[in-house]
mmCIF file of C-alpha atoms in Angstrom:
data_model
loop_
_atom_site.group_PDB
_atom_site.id
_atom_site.type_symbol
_atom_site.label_atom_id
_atom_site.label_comp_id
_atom_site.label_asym_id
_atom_site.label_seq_id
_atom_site.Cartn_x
_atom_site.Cartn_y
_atom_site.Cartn_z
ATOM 1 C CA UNK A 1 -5.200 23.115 66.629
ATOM 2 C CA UNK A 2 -2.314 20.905 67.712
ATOM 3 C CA UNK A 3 -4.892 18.162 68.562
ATOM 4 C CA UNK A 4 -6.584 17.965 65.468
ATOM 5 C CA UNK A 5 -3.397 17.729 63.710
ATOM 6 C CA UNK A 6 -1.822 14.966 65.430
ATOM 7 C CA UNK A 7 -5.055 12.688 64.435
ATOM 8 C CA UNK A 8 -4.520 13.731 61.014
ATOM 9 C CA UNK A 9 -2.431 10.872 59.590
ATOM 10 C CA UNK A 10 -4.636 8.650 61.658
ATOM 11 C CA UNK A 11 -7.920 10.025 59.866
ATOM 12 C CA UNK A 12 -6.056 10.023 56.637
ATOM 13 C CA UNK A 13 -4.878 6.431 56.709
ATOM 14 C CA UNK A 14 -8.484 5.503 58.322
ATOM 15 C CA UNK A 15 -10.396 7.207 55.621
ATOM 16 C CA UNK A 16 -8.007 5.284 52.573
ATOM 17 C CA UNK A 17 -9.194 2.081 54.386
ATOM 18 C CA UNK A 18 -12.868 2.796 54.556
ATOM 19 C CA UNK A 19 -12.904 4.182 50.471
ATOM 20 C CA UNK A 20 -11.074 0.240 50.006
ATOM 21 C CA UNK A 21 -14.505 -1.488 52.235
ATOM 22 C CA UNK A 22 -17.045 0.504 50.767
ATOM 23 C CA UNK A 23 -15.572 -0.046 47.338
ATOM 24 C CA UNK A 24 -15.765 -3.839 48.209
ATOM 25 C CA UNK A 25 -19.022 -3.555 50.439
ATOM 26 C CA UNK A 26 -20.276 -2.787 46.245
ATOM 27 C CA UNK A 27 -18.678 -5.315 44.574
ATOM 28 C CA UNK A 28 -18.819 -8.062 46.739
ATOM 29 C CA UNK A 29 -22.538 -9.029 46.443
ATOM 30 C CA UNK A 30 -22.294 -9.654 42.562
ATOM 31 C CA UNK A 31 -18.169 -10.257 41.843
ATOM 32 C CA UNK A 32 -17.555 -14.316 41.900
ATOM 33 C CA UNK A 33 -13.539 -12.620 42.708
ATOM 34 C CA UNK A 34 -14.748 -11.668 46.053
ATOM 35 C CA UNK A 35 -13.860 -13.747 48.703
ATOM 36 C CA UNK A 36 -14.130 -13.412 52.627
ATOM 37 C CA UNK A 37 -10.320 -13.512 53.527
ATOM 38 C CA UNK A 38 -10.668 -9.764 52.199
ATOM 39 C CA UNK A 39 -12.560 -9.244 55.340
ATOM 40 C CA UNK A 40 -10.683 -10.821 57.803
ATOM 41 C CA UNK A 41 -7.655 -9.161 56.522
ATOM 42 C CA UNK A 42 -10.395 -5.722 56.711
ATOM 43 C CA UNK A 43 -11.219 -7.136 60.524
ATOM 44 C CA UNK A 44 -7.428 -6.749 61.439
ATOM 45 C CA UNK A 45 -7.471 -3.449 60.671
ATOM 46 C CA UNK A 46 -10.759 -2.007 62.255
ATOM 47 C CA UNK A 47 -9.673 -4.057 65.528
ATOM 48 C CA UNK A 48 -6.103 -3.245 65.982
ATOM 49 C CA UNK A 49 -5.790 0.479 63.935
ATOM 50 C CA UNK A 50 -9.379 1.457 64.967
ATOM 51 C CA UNK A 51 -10.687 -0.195 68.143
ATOM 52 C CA UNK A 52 -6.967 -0.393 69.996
ATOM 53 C CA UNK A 53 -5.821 2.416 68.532
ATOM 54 C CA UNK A 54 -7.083 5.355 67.756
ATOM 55 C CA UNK A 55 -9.864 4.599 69.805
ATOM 56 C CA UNK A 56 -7.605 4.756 72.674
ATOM 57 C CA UNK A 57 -6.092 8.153 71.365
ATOM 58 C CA UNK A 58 -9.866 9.373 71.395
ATOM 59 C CA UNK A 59 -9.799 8.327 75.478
ATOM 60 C CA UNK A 60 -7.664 11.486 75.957
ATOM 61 C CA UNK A 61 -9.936 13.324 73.853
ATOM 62 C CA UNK A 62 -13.144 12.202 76.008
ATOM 63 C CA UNK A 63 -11.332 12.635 79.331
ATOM 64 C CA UNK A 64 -10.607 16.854 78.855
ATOM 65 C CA UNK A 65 -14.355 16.623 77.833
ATOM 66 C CA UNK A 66 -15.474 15.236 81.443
ATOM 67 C CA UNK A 67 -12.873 17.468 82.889
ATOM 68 C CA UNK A 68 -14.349 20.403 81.293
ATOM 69 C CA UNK A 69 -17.791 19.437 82.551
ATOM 70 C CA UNK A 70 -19.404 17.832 79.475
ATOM 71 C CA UNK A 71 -21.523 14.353 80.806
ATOM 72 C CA UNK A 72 -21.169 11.382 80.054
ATOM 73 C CA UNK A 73 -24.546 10.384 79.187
ATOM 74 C CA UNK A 74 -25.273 13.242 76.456
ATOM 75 C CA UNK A 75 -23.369 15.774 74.390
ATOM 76 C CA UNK A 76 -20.429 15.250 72.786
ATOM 77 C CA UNK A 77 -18.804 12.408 74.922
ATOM 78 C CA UNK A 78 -22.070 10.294 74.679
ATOM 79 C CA UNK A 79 -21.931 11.324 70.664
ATOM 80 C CA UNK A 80 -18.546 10.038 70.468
ATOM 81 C CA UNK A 81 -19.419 6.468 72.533
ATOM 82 C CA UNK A 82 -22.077 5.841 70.925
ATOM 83 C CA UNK A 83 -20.247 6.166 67.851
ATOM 84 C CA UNK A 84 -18.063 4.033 68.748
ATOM 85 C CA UNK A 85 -20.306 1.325 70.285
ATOM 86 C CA UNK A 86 -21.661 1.794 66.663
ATOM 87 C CA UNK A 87 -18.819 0.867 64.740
ATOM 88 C CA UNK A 88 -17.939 -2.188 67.235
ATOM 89 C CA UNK A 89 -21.630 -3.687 66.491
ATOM 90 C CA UNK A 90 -20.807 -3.096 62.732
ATOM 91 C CA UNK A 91 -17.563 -5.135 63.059
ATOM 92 C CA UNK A 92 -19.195 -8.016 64.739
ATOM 93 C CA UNK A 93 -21.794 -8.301 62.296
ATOM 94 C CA UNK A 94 -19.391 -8.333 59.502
ATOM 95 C CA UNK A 95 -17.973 -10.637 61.148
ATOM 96 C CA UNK A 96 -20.606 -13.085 61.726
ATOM 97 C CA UNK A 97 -21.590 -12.626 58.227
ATOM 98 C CA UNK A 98 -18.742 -13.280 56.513
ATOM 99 C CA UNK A 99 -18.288 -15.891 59.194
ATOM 100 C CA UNK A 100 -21.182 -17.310 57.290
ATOM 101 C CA UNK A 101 -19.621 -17.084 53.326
ATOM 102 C CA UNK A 102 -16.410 -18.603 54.876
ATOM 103 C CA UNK A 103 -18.661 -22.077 55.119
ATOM 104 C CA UNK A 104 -19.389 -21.706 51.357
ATOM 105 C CA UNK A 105 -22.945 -19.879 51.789
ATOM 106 C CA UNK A 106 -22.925 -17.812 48.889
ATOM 107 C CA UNK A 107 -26.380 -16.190 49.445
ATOM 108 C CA UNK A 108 -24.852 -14.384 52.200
ATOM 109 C CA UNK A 109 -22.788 -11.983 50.097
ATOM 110 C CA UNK A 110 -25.206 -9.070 50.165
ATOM 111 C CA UNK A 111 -25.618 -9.543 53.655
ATOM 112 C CA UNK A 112 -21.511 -8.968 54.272
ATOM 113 C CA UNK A 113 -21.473 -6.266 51.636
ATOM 114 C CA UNK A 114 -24.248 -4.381 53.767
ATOM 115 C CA UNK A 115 -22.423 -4.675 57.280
ATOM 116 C CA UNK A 116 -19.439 -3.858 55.475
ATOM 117 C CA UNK A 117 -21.633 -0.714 54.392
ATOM 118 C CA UNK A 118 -22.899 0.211 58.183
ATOM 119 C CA UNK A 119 -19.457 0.003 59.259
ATOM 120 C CA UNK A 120 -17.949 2.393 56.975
ATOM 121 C CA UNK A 121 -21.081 4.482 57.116
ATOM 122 C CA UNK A 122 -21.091 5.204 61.175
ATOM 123 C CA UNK A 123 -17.064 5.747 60.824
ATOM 124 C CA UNK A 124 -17.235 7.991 58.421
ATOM 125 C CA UNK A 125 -20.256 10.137 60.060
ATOM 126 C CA UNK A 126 -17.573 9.669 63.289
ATOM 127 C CA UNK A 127 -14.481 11.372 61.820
ATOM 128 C CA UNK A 128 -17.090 14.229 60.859
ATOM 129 C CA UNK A 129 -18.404 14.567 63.667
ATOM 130 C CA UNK A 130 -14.852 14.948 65.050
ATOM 131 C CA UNK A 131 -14.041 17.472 62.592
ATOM 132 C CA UNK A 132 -16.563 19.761 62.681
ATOM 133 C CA UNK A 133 -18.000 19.659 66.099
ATOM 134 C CA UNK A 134 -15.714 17.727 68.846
ATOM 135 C CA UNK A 135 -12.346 19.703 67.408
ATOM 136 C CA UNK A 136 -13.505 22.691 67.819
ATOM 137 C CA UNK A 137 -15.242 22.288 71.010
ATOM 138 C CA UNK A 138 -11.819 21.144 72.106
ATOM 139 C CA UNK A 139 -10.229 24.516 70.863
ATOM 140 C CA UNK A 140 -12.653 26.292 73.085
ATOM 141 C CA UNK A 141 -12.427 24.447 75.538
ATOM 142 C CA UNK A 142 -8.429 23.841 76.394
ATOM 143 C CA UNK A 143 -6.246 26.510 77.028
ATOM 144 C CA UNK A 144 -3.112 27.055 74.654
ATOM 145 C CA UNK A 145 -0.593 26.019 77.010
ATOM 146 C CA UNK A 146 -2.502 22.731 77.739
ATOM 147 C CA UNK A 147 -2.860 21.862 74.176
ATOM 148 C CA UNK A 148 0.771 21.011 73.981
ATOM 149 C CA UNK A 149 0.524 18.641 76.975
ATOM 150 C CA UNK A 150 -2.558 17.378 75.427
ATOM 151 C CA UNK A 151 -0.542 16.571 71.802
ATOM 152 C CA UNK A 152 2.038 14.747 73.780
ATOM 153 C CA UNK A 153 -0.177 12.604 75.436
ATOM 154 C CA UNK A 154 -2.181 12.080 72.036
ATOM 155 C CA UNK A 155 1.343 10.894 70.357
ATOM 156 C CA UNK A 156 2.647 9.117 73.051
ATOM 157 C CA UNK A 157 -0.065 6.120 72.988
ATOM 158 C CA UNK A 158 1.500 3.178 71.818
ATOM 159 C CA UNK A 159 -1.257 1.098 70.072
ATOM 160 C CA UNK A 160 -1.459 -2.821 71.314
ATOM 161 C CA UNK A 161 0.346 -5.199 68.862
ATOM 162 C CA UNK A 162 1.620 -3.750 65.652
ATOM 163 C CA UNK A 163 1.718 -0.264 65.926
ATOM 164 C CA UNK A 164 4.772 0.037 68.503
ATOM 165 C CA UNK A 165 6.662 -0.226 65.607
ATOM 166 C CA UNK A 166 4.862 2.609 63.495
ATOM 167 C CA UNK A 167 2.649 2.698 60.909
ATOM 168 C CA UNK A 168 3.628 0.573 58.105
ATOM 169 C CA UNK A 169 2.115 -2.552 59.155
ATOM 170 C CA UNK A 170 -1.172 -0.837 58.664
ATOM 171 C CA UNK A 171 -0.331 1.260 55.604
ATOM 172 C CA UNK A 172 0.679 -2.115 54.276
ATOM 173 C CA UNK A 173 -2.489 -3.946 55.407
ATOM 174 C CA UNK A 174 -4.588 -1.495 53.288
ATOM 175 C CA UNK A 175 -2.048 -1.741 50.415
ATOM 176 C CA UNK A 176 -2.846 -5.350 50.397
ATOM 177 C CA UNK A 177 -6.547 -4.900 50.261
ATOM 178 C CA UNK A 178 -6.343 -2.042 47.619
ATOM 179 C CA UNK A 179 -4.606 -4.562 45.477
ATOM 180 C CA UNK A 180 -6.945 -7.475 46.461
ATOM 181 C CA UNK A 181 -10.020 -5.558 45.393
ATOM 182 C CA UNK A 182 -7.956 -4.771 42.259
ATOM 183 C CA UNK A 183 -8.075 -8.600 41.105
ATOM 184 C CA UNK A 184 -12.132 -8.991 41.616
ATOM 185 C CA UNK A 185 -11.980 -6.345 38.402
#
């Protein structure tokens, strides 16, 4: 499926980033190398790659589900909001916890490591969930001819801020943090 393949460096690139946080959602509650910038820099990513992103790619997704009938308040497009609405309450408390460390509250370590946990818990259960149930609901559900149309709309999204340009800044961005959690070794 055309569909399915298009979100495929997306997934890939998203599921690199969440094996770097739950690597660090470990190591951060007992490492004295850990510090909270790694999260901010982690924050970046989830908002702008996730959130404005592919997020937004997952809009198109959503809207042949309503199309097709599906409603909005169960099945597969409520799955896939509340999935979302997941991940976005898991950001914000990473945030505010780390928000916490950044003051020089140590204690609060295991408390960042553990939203840092839920968030790459729910996006991971997410991109399976796409996978195995919302992709191929999609291939019974669009006709051939439409799935082109469908692709070009997918590809044609131009993220907010950094991804106009491509990729890279975000392949980059979880470059850096693969070599920041590197050093607390």
């Amino acid at each position: 499926m055309r569909i399915s393949k298009n979100l495929s460096a997306d997934h890939d690139l998203i599921k690199r980033f969440l094996n770097v946080l739950g690597s660090a959602s470990v190591k951060v509650r007992d490492n004295k190398r850990a510090k909270p910038n790694f999260f901010i820099l982690a924050r970046q990513f989830m908002i702008e790659y996730v959130e404005k992103g592919f997020f937004k790619k997952e809009e198109v997704i959503i809207k042949i589900l309503e199309e097709a009938g599906f409603p909005d308040d169960q099945g597969p497009i409520a799955a896939m909001r509340a999935d979302q609405q997941k991940s976005r309450v898991a950001v914000e408390a990473l945030m505010n916890t780390n928000a916490v460390w950044q003051t020089g509250d140590e204690s609060i370590r295991t408390e960042v490591g553990w939203a840092a946990s839920e968030y790459t818990a729910s996006m991971r259960q997410h991109l399976e969930r796409l996978k195995t149930l919302i992709f191929p609901l999609l291939e019974q559900t669009i006709p051939m001819d439409a799935e082109d149309k469908v692709s070009e709309e997918i590809n044609s999204i131009v993220f907010d801020g950094g991804l106009k340009d491509g990729p890279e800044k975000y392949i980059q961005l979880v470059d850096k943090l693969e070599s920041e959690l590197s050093d607390w070794e």
